[in-house]
Short mmCIF file of C-alpha atoms in Angstrom, two decimals:
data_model
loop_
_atom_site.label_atom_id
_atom_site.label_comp_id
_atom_site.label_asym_id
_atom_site.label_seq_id
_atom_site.Cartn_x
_atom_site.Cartn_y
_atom_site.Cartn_z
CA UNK F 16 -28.49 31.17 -47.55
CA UNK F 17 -29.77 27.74 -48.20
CA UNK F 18 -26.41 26.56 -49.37
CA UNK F 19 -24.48 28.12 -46.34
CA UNK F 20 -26.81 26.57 -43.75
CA UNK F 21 -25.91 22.72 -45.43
CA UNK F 22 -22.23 23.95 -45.78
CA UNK F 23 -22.57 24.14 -42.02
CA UNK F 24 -24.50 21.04 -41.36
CA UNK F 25 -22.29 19.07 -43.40
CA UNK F 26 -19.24 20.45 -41.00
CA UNK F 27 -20.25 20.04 -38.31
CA UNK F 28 -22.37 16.15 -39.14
CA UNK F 29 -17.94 15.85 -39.77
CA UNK F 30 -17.19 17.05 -36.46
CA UNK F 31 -19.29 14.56 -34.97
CA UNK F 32 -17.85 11.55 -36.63
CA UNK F 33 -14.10 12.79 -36.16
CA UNK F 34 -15.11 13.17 -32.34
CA UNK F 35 -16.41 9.77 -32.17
CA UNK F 36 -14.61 8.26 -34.22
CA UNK F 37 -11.68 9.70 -31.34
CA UNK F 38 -13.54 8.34 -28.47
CA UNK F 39 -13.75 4.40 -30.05
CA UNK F 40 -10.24 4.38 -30.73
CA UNK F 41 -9.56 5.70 -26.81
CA UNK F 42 -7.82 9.16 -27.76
CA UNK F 43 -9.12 11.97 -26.77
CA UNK F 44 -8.87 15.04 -29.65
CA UNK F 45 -7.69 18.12 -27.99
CA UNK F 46 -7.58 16.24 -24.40
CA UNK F 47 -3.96 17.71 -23.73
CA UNK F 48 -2.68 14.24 -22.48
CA UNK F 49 0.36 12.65 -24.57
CA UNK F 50 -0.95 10.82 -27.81
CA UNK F 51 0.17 7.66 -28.58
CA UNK F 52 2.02 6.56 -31.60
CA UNK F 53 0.50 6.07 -34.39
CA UNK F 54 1.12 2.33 -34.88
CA UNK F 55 -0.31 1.91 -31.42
CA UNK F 56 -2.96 3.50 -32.36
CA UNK F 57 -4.17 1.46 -35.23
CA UNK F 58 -4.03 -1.24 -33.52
CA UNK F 59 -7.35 -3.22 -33.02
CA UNK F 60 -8.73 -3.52 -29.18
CA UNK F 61 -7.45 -7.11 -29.23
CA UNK F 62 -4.55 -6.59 -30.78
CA UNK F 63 -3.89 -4.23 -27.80
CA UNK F 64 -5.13 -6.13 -25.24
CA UNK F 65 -2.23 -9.22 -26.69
CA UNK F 66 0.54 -6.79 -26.56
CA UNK F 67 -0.46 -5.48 -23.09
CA UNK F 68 -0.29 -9.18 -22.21
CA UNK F 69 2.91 -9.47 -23.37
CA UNK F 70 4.12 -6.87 -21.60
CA UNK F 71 2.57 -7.82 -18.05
CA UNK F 72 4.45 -11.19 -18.36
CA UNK F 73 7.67 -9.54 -19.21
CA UNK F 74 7.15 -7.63 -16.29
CA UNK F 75 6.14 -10.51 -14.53
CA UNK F 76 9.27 -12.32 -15.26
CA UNK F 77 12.27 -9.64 -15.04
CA UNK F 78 10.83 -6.97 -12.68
CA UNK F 79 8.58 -9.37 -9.87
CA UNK F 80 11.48 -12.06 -8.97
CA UNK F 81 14.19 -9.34 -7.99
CA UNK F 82 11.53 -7.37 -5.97
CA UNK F 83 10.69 -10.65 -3.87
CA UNK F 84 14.24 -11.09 -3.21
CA UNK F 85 14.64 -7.76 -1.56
CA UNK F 86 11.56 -8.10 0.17
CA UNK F 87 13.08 -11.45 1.47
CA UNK F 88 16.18 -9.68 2.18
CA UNK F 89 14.30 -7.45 4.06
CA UNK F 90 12.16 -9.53 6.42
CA UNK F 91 15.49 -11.88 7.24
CA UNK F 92 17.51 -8.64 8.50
CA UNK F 93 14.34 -7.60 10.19
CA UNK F 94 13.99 -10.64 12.01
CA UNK F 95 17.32 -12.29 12.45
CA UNK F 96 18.01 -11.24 15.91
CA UNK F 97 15.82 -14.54 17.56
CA UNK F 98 18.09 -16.87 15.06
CA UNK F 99 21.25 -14.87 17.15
CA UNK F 100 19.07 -15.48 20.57
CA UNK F 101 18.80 -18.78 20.18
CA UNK F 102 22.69 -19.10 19.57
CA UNK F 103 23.48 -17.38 22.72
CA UNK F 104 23.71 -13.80 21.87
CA UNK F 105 22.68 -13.16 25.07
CA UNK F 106 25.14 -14.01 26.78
CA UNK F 107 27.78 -12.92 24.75
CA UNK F 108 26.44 -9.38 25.06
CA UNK F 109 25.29 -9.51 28.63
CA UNK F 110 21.65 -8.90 28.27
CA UNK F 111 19.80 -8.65 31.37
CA UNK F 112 16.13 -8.37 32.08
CA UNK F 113 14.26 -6.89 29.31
CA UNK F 114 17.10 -5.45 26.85
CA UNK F 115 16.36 -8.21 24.52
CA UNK F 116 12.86 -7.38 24.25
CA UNK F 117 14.07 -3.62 23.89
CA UNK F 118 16.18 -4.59 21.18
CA UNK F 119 13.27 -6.10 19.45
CA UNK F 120 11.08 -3.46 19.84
CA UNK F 121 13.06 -0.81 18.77
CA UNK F 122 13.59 -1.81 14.91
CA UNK F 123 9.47 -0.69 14.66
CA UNK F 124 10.32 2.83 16.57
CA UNK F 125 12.76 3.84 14.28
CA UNK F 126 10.54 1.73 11.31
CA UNK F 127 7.49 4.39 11.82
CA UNK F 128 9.34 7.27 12.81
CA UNK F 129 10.73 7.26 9.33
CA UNK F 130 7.84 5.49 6.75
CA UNK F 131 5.70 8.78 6.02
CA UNK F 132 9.05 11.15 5.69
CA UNK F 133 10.76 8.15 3.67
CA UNK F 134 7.48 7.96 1.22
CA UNK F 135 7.43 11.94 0.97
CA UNK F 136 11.41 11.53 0.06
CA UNK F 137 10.64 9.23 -2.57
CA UNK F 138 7.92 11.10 -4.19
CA UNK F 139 9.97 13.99 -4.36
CA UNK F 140 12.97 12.37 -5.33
CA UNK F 141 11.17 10.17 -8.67
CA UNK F 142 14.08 8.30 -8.77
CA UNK F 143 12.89 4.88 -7.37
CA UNK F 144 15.59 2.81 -8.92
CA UNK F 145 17.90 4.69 -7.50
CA UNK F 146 16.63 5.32 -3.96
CA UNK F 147 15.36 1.41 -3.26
CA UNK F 148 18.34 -0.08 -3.98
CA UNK F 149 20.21 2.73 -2.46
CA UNK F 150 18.43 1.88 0.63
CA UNK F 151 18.69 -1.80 0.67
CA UNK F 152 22.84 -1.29 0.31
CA UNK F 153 22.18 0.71 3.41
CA UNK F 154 20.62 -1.94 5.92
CA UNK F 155 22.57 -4.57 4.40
CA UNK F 156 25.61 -2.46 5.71
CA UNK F 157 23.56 -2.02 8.98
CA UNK F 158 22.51 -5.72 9.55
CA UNK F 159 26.08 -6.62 8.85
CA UNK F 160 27.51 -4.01 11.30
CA UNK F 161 25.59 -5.88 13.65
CA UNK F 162 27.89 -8.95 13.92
CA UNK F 163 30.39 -6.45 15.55
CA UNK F 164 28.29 -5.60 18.14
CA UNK F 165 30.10 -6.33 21.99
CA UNK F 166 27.43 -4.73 24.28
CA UNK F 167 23.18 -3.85 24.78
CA UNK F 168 23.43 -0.17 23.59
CA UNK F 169 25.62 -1.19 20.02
CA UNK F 170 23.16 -3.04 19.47
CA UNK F 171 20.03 -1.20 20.34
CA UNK F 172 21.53 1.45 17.74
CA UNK F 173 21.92 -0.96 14.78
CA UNK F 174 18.38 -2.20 15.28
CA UNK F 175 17.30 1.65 15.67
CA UNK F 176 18.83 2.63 12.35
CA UNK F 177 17.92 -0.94 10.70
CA UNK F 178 14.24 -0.11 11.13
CA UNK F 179 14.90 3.84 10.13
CA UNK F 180 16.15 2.34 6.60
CA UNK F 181 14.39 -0.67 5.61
CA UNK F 182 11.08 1.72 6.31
CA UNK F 183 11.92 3.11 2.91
CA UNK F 184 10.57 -0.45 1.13
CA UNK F 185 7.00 -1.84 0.98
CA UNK F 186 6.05 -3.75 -1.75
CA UNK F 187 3.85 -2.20 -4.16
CA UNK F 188 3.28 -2.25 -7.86
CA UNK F 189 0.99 0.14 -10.30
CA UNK F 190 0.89 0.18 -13.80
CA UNK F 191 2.20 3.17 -15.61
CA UNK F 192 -1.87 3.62 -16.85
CA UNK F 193 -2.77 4.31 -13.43
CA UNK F 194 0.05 7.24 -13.20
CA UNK F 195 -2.47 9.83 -15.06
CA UNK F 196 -5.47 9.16 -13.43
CA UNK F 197 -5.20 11.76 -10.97
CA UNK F 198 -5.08 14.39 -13.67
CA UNK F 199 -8.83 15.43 -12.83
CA UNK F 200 -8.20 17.07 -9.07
CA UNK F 201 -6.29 20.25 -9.03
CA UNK F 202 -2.33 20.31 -7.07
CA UNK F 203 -4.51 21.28 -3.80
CA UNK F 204 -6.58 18.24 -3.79
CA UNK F 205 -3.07 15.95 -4.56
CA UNK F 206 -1.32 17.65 -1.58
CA UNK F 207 0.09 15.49 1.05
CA UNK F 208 -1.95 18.00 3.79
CA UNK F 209 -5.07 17.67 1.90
CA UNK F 210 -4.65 13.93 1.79
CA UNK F 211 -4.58 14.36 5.57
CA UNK F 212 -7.13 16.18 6.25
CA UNK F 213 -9.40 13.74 4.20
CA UNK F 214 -8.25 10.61 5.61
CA UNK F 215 -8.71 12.09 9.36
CA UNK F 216 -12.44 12.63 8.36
CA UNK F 217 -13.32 9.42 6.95
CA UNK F 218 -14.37 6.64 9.33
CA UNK F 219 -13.42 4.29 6.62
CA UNK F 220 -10.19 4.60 7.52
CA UNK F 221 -10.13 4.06 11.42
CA UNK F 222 -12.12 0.90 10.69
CA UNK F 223 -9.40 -0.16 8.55
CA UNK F 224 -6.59 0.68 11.08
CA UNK F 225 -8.51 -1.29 13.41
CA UNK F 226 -8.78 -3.99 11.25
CA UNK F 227 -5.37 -4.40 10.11
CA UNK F 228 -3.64 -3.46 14.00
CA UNK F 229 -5.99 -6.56 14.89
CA UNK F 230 -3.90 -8.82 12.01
CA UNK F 231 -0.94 -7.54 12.59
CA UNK F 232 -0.81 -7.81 16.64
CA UNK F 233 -1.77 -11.61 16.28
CA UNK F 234 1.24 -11.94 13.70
CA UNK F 235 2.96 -14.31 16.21
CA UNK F 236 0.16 -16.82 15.56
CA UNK F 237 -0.73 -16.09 11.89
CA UNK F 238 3.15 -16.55 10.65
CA UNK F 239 3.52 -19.41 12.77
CA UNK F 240 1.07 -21.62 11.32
CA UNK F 241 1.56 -19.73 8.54
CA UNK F 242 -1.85 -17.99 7.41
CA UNK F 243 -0.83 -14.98 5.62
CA UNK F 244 -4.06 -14.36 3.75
CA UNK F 245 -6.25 -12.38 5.69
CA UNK F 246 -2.81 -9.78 6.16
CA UNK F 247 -2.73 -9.25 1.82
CA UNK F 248 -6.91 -9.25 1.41
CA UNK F 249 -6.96 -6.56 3.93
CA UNK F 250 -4.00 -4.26 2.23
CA UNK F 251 -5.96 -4.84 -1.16
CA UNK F 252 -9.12 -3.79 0.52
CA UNK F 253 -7.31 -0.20 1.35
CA UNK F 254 -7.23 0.55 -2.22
CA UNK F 255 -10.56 -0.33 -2.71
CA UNK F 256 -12.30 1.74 0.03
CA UNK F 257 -10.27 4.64 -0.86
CA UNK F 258 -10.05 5.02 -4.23
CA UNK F 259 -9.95 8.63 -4.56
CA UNK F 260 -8.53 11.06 -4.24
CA UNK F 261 -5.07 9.69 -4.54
CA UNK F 262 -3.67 11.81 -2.12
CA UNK F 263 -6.03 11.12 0.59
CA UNK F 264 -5.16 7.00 -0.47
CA UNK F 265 -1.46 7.60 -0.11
CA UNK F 266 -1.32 9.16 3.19
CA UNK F 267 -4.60 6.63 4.25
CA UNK F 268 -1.97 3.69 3.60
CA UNK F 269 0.90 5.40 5.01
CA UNK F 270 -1.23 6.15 8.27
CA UNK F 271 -2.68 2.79 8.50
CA UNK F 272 0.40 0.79 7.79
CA UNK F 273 2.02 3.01 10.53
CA UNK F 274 -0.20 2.89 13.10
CA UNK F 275 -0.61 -1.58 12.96
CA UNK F 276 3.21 -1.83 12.84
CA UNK F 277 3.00 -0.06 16.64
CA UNK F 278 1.72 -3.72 18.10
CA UNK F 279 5.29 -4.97 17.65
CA UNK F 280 6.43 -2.00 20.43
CA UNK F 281 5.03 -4.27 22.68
CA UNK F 282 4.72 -7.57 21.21
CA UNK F 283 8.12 -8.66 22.15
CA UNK F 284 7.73 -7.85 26.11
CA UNK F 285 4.65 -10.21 26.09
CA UNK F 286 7.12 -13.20 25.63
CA UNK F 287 9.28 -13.39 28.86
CA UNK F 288 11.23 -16.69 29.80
CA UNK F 289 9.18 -16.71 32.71
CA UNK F 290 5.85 -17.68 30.99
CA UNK F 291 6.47 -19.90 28.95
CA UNK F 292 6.04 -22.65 28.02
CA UNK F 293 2.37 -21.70 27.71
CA UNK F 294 2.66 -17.60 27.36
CA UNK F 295 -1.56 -17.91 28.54
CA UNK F 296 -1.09 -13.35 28.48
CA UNK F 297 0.08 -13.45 24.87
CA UNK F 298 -2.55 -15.74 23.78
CA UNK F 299 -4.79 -14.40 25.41
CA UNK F 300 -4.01 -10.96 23.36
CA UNK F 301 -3.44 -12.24 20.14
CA UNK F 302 -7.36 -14.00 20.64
CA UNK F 303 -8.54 -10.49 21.61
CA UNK F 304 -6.95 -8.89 18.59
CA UNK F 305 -8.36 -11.67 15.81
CA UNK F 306 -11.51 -10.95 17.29
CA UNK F 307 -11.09 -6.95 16.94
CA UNK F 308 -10.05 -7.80 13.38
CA UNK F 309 -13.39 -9.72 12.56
CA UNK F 310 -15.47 -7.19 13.87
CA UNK F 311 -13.79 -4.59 11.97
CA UNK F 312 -13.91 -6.62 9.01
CA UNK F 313 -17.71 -7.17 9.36
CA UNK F 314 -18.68 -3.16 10.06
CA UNK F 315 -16.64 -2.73 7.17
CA UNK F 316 -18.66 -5.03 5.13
CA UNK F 317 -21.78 -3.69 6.47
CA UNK F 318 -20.88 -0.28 5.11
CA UNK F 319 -19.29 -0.74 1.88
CA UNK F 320 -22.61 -2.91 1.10
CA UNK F 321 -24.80 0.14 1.73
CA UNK F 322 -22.60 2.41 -0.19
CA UNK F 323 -22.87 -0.09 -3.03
CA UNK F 324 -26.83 0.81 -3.00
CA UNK F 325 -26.89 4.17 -3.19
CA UNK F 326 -23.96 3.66 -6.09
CA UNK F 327 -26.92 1.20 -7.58
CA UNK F 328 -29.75 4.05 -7.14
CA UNK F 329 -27.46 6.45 -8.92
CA UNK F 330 -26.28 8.17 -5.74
CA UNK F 331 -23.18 10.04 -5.57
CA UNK F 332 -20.89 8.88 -2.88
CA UNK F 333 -17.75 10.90 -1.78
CA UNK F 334 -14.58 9.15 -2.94
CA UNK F 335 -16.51 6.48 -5.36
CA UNK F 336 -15.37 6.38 -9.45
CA UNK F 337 -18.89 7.08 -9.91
CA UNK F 338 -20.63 9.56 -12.05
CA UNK F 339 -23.80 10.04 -10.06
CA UNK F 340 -26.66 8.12 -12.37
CA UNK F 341 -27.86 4.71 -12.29
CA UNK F 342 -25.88 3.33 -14.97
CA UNK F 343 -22.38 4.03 -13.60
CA UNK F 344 -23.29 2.77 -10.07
CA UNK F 345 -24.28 -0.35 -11.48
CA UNK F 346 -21.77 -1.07 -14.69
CA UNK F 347 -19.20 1.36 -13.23
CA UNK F 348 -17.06 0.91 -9.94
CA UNK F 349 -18.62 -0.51 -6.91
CA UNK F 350 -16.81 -1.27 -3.32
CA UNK F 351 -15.36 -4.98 -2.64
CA UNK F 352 -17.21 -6.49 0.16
#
């Protein structure tokens, strides 16, 4: 009897070490996730952390300079109807009143109409290689076509469809780590109408609409000058307020991105020939909506720095990385402010 109970005490003081001896190396036994090889797996943490390092400035290197290009691409047939203005497209097409403006405008109409569908498309189609470049051939084609245009309504349509396309590209990068990490919610929590739901209910994400509309709306200043950096902080900042789930983040970032683009609707009929050279209306707006953006910036603030202290009293808080004890609110994640 004696004997048996060590026999069983020595198997399972074994167990224990095999389990931790799992969790220092980073795999998981019995976890169900791919393993890695086994030469990756001895490696040493810093050994690792050098070949990961590697890797990033491969990336850096091959992948990063072909995706600025197209984004380059992108923004040049977005905007290269004032280049054509200024060369007298107008009166080669006989645009009257506000058809120019219209023309403007409605690249962003057929832009949103076609941003949520087109990121739906992609996720279903897991072929981004194929669909990115597939689309980029596309408003190339379209942005070309344009140079054939003889009247106002050909070329209302190519700047419809332009916009309907190039909606299908926004930068964006993740690392292939990050592709698993949704593995703890179940398919209903990853749906796109769950997602929906939870980014309608968080207030989080109307400040952040705000915020970004404001940035957006005053682009005519901020590219001028050019002062890009408030634009970029506040499109990292969406990740960082909603972290989870990641179906409530998608569709928070397809929402918000949506909804700030609608400012350049109406942008372009705040311009007329007739008030210039001072435009006092347009400036007027684009001072109102820096100041919306500053507000919205500092409620933001306001509440992510409260949420950090109940993450620091070991406070659960819906949609923080957080484990609900003092430790992981303060070594664990904690909201940018």
């Amino acid at each position: 009897m004696a004997s048996a109970s060590k026999l069983d005490l020595d198997h399972i003081e074994e167990g224990v070490k095999d389990s931790s001896a799992a969790s220092v190396s980073g795999i998981k036994p019995n976890s169900g996730l791919p393993q890695p090889p086994e030469w990756i797996a001895a490696l040493s943490p810093e050994e690792r952390t050098a070949m990961e390092n590697k890797l990033k400035r491969k990336i850096d290197l091959r992948l990063f300079p072909m995706v600025i290009l197209m984004y380059i691409m992108n923004y040049l047939d977005r905007n290269n109807i004032a280049a054509a203005r200024l060369a007298g497209m107008e009166e080669d097409l006989n645009l009257v009143g506000d058809q120019y403006q219209t023309c403007v405008s409605i690249l962003f109409v057929g832009y949103l109409l076609m941003q949520i569908p087109s990121n739906l498309f992609l996720n279903k189609l897991g072929k981004p290689a194929v669909y990115l470049p597939s689309a980029m051939i596309l408003w190339g084609c379209i942005s070309a076509a344009t140079a054939g245009t003889h009247n106002y309504i050909g070329l209302l349509m190519c700047r419809f469809f332009l916009g309907f396309v190039e909606a299908a590209y926004f930068p964006l990068w993740r690392l292939e780590e990050d592709v698993g990490m949704d593995d703890w919610v179940d398919s209903h929590q990853q749906s796109f109408m769950h997602g929906l739901k939870l980014a309608f209910m968080d207030i989080k994400v109307y400040i952040l609409m705000l915020l970004i509309f404001g940035i957006v709306a005053a682009g005519s200043v901020t590219n001028f000058f050019p002062i890009y950096t408030a634009f970029v902080v506040a499109l990292a900042w969406i990740s960082n307020t909603l972290p989870r789930p990641p179906a409530k983040r998608a569709t928070a970032l397809a929402l918000i991105n949506a909804v700030s683009n609608t400012s350049s609707i109406y942008a372009s009929y705040m311009y007329p020939s007739s008030a210039g050279p001072r435009y006092v209306l347009a400036m007027s707006v684009n001072s109102g909506m820096v100041f919306l953006a500053i507000c919205a910036a500092l409620i933001l603030r306001i509440m992510l720095v409260r949420l950090n202290k109940k993450l620091d009293r070991g406070e659960a808080v819906d949609g923080a990385v957080n484990e609900g004890t003092v430790a992981a609110g303060q070594k664990g994640f904690r909201y940018k402010v």
